[in-house]
Short mmCIF file of C-alpha atoms in Angstrom, two decimals:
data_model
loop_
_atom_site.label_atom_id
_atom_site.label_comp_id
_atom_site.label_asym_id
_atom_site.label_seq_id
_atom_site.Cartn_x
_atom_site.Cartn_y
_atom_site.Cartn_z
CA UNK A 77 -153.49 -31.71 -21.67
CA UNK A 78 -153.72 -28.72 -19.34
CA UNK A 79 -153.13 -29.31 -15.66
CA UNK A 80 -155.18 -28.27 -12.67
CA UNK A 81 -155.55 -24.53 -12.42
CA UNK A 82 -156.37 -22.50 -9.35
CA UNK A 83 -157.32 -18.87 -9.02
CA UNK A 84 -156.31 -16.62 -7.55
CA UNK A 85 -152.73 -17.63 -6.78
CA UNK A 86 -152.33 -15.16 -3.94
CA UNK A 87 -154.88 -13.49 -1.71
CA UNK A 88 -154.74 -11.21 1.30
CA UNK A 89 -157.85 -10.85 3.43
CA UNK A 90 -158.78 -9.37 6.78
CA UNK A 91 -160.18 -11.26 9.74
CA UNK A 92 -163.93 -11.64 9.52
CA UNK A 93 -164.08 -11.45 5.74
CA UNK A 94 -164.96 -14.32 3.50
CA UNK A 95 -163.10 -15.73 0.50
CA UNK A 96 -163.88 -17.90 -2.51
CA UNK A 97 -161.22 -19.95 -4.24
CA UNK A 98 -161.64 -21.57 -7.62
CA UNK A 99 -160.31 -24.77 -9.13
CA UNK A 100 -160.51 -26.11 -12.68
CA UNK A 101 -159.65 -29.83 -12.89
CA UNK A 102 -157.89 -31.67 -15.67
CA UNK A 103 -160.24 -32.26 -18.56
CA UNK A 104 -162.14 -35.50 -18.03
CA UNK A 105 -161.48 -35.63 -14.30
CA UNK A 106 -164.69 -35.70 -12.31
CA UNK A 107 -163.38 -35.69 -8.76
CA UNK A 108 -162.03 -32.59 -7.07
CA UNK A 109 -160.50 -32.57 -3.61
CA UNK A 110 -159.38 -29.64 -1.50
CA UNK A 111 -156.53 -29.57 0.99
CA UNK A 112 -155.12 -27.04 3.42
CA UNK A 113 -151.38 -26.96 4.01
CA UNK A 114 -149.72 -25.14 6.88
CA UNK A 115 -146.21 -25.50 8.34
CA UNK A 116 -147.61 -26.74 11.63
CA UNK A 117 -150.33 -29.15 10.51
CA UNK A 118 -149.01 -30.25 7.14
CA UNK A 119 -151.39 -31.29 4.38
CA UNK A 120 -154.93 -31.75 5.65
CA UNK A 121 -157.91 -32.95 3.66
CA UNK A 122 -160.86 -30.57 3.51
CA UNK A 123 -163.42 -32.23 1.24
CA UNK A 124 -163.95 -34.10 -2.00
CA UNK A 125 -166.57 -33.52 -4.65
CA UNK A 126 -167.65 -35.95 -7.33
CA UNK A 127 -170.53 -35.44 -9.73
CA UNK A 128 -171.48 -32.20 -7.97
CA UNK A 129 -171.90 -33.95 -4.61
CA UNK A 130 -169.68 -33.79 -1.57
CA UNK A 131 -168.45 -37.35 -1.02
CA UNK A 132 -165.96 -36.89 1.79
CA UNK A 133 -165.31 -34.26 4.40
CA UNK A 134 -162.35 -33.66 6.65
CA UNK A 135 -162.34 -32.38 10.19
CA UNK A 136 -162.81 -28.67 9.54
CA UNK A 137 -165.44 -26.27 10.90
CA UNK A 138 -168.56 -25.37 8.96
CA UNK A 139 -166.96 -22.09 7.91
CA UNK A 140 -165.27 -24.12 5.20
CA UNK A 141 -167.60 -25.12 2.40
CA UNK A 142 -167.42 -25.98 -1.23
CA UNK A 143 -169.32 -26.90 -4.30
CA UNK A 144 -168.81 -28.45 -7.68
CA UNK A 145 -170.40 -27.45 -10.93
CA UNK A 146 -171.64 -29.63 -13.79
CA UNK A 147 -168.38 -29.04 -15.70
CA UNK A 148 -166.48 -30.41 -12.66
CA UNK A 149 -165.04 -27.02 -11.75
CA UNK A 150 -165.08 -26.44 -8.02
CA UNK A 151 -165.11 -23.56 -5.62
CA UNK A 152 -164.20 -23.43 -1.98
CA UNK A 153 -165.49 -20.80 0.40
CA UNK A 154 -164.23 -19.79 3.81
CA UNK A 155 -166.42 -17.45 5.83
CA UNK A 156 -165.54 -15.35 8.86
CA UNK A 157 -161.83 -15.68 8.25
CA UNK A 158 -159.49 -16.23 11.18
CA UNK A 159 -155.75 -15.67 11.38
CA UNK A 160 -155.26 -19.43 11.55
CA UNK A 161 -156.84 -19.84 8.13
CA UNK A 162 -153.66 -18.46 6.56
CA UNK A 163 -152.39 -21.34 4.49
CA UNK A 164 -151.74 -22.77 1.06
CA UNK A 165 -155.01 -24.16 -0.28
CA UNK A 166 -154.53 -26.94 -2.78
CA UNK A 167 -156.98 -28.44 -5.18
CA UNK A 168 -156.48 -31.88 -6.71
CA UNK A 169 -158.39 -33.67 -9.43
CA UNK A 170 -158.69 -37.33 -10.29
CA UNK A 171 -160.64 -39.54 -12.62
CA UNK A 172 -162.52 -41.45 -9.96
CA UNK A 173 -163.95 -40.72 -6.56
CA UNK A 174 -161.44 -41.44 -3.82
CA UNK A 175 -158.66 -42.12 -6.33
CA UNK A 176 -155.18 -42.32 -4.84
CA UNK A 177 -153.72 -40.91 -8.04
CA UNK A 178 -154.48 -37.23 -7.79
CA UNK A 179 -153.14 -34.28 -9.71
CA UNK A 180 -152.61 -31.12 -7.73
CA UNK A 181 -152.82 -27.51 -8.79
CA UNK A 182 -150.28 -24.86 -7.80
CA UNK A 183 -152.39 -23.73 -4.87
CA UNK A 184 -153.77 -20.45 -3.59
CA UNK A 185 -151.71 -18.74 -0.90
CA UNK A 186 -154.17 -17.10 1.49
CA UNK A 187 -152.93 -14.64 4.07
CA UNK A 188 -155.33 -13.40 6.73
CA UNK A 189 -154.33 -10.24 8.58
CA UNK B 274 -157.00 -45.99 7.51
CA UNK B 275 -153.59 -47.58 7.36
CA UNK B 276 -151.06 -45.35 9.11
CA UNK B 277 -147.66 -44.83 7.56
CA UNK B 278 -144.29 -44.18 9.15
CA UNK B 279 -141.38 -42.64 7.23
CA UNK B 280 -138.04 -41.11 8.22
CA UNK B 281 -138.36 -37.39 8.83
CA UNK B 282 -135.35 -36.50 6.73
CA UNK B 283 -132.58 -37.95 4.57
CA UNK B 284 -129.48 -36.55 2.96
CA UNK B 285 -127.82 -37.80 -0.19
CA UNK B 286 -125.10 -36.76 -2.60
CA UNK B 287 -125.80 -36.12 -6.23
CA UNK B 288 -125.58 -39.21 -8.41
CA UNK B 289 -126.41 -41.65 -5.64
CA UNK B 290 -129.42 -43.93 -5.47
CA UNK B 291 -131.83 -42.99 -2.69
CA UNK B 292 -134.16 -45.44 -1.01
CA UNK B 293 -136.94 -44.15 1.22
CA UNK B 294 -138.75 -46.78 3.23
CA UNK B 295 -142.29 -46.48 4.49
CA UNK B 296 -143.88 -48.74 7.11
CA UNK B 297 -147.59 -49.53 6.94
CA UNK B 298 -148.16 -52.47 9.25
CA UNK B 299 -151.96 -52.43 9.13
CA UNK B 300 -152.37 -52.14 5.39
CA UNK B 301 -155.68 -53.57 4.18
CA UNK B 302 -156.10 -56.11 1.41
CA UNK B 303 -157.53 -53.56 -1.00
CA UNK B 304 -155.04 -50.79 -0.21
CA UNK B 305 -152.59 -49.45 -2.77
CA UNK B 306 -149.34 -47.69 -1.91
CA UNK B 307 -148.85 -44.28 -3.46
CA UNK B 308 -145.94 -41.85 -3.35
CA UNK B 309 -145.99 -38.13 -3.94
CA UNK B 310 -143.24 -35.53 -4.27
CA UNK B 311 -143.64 -31.93 -3.17
CA UNK B 312 -141.42 -28.93 -3.79
CA UNK B 313 -141.78 -25.80 -1.62
CA UNK B 314 -144.89 -23.73 -2.34
CA UNK B 315 -146.13 -26.19 -4.96
CA UNK B 316 -148.76 -28.88 -4.94
CA UNK B 317 -147.68 -32.50 -4.49
CA UNK B 318 -146.89 -34.44 -7.63
CA UNK B 319 -147.89 -38.08 -8.09
CA UNK B 320 -144.77 -40.23 -8.53
CA UNK B 321 -145.74 -43.87 -8.46
CA UNK B 322 -148.30 -46.34 -7.18
CA UNK B 323 -148.21 -50.07 -6.61
CA UNK B 324 -149.97 -52.99 -4.99
CA UNK B 325 -147.28 -55.68 -4.71
CA UNK B 326 -143.81 -56.69 -5.91
CA UNK B 327 -142.14 -54.04 -8.03
CA UNK B 328 -143.33 -51.12 -10.11
CA UNK B 329 -141.06 -48.96 -12.23
CA UNK B 330 -141.64 -45.82 -14.25
CA UNK B 331 -139.45 -43.15 -15.76
CA UNK B 332 -139.03 -41.41 -12.42
CA UNK B 333 -138.74 -44.07 -9.73
CA UNK B 334 -139.17 -47.66 -8.66
CA UNK B 335 -141.39 -48.96 -5.91
CA UNK B 336 -140.53 -52.17 -4.11
CA UNK B 337 -143.20 -53.92 -2.06
CA UNK B 338 -142.39 -57.14 -0.17
CA UNK B 339 -144.79 -60.05 -0.06
CA UNK B 340 -146.28 -59.10 3.32
CA UNK B 341 -146.89 -55.54 2.07
CA UNK B 342 -146.19 -54.11 5.53
CA UNK B 343 -143.60 -51.76 4.11
CA UNK B 344 -142.55 -50.29 0.80
CA UNK B 345 -139.43 -48.63 -0.57
CA UNK B 346 -139.31 -45.78 -3.02
CA UNK B 347 -136.09 -45.87 -5.01
CA UNK B 348 -134.81 -42.79 -6.83
CA UNK B 349 -131.90 -43.60 -9.15
CA UNK B 350 -129.00 -41.17 -9.47
CA UNK B 351 -130.56 -38.21 -7.69
CA UNK B 352 -129.79 -34.64 -8.66
CA UNK B 353 -130.15 -31.37 -6.78
CA UNK B 354 -133.61 -30.94 -8.30
CA UNK B 355 -134.81 -34.04 -6.44
CA UNK B 356 -134.60 -32.13 -3.16
CA UNK B 357 -138.19 -32.24 -1.95
CA UNK B 358 -140.57 -33.80 0.55
CA UNK B 359 -141.72 -37.31 -0.31
CA UNK B 360 -145.02 -38.65 1.03
CA UNK B 361 -146.05 -42.26 1.30
CA UNK B 362 -149.80 -42.90 1.38
CA UNK B 363 -151.84 -46.05 1.71
CA UNK B 364 -155.45 -46.39 0.72
CA UNK B 365 -157.92 -47.81 -1.71
CA UNK B 366 -159.95 -45.98 -4.29
CA UNK B 367 -162.30 -48.92 -4.23
CA UNK B 368 -163.57 -47.85 -0.83
CA UNK B 369 -164.74 -44.62 -2.36
CA UNK B 370 -165.13 -42.92 0.96
CA UNK B 371 -161.67 -42.76 2.42
CA UNK B 372 -159.75 -39.58 1.63
CA UNK B 373 -156.01 -39.44 1.17
CA UNK B 374 -154.14 -38.84 4.41
CA UNK B 375 -150.76 -37.19 4.07
CA UNK B 376 -148.33 -37.69 6.92
CA UNK B 377 -145.29 -35.55 7.61
CA UNK B 378 -143.35 -37.05 4.72
CA UNK B 379 -139.58 -37.44 4.29
CA UNK B 380 -137.56 -34.34 3.54
CA UNK B 381 -134.83 -35.36 1.10
CA UNK B 382 -131.87 -33.04 0.73
CA UNK B 383 -129.52 -33.70 -2.18
CA UNK B 384 -126.05 -32.28 -1.74
CA UNK B 385 -123.64 -31.43 -4.55
#
């Protein structure tokens, strides 16, 4: 069974631009969560989607948004990029909403210059 | 959310058994204990999950005492490739609205 895939793997953007990251969950998994990881703040939860609805949201500004499609694939968007948004963005999928057993993708390394 | 406390770092020699203890004094009745492993620039990998007593899989064992206020992840005969950060998390999927909270984790360094 294929694992979680994320595209692109690496991205360089300029301040003020926007970016869209994509995540394809493991087949059969209906929950997709997004995390931001930085050396200073560690792994921080962004949001979780289940059945195309956002079920949970972390403490991030409204510039961070996401959505989930009917095939459970998810996208995350960050608008008006700031230097501090440079991070590894991880997507994780699980069978159930709020499941502790999550399977992470390789991440998208975003660099904002 | 039950908060967890783990050692910041640990060192071990190859071939030794490593035990990483996690404290979670305010764990709730419905909470499970879950451990993840993360290598640099990769996503965390689910290792093991348990509710009480002992759980064992092909990778590790998880020991949970009766009061469930702590848990110990045991890695048998570690190798250099086990060098990673290990996260202990506590939560319940039954709640449905409580996201996973990753702490700082324990950085394990395995030495030849």
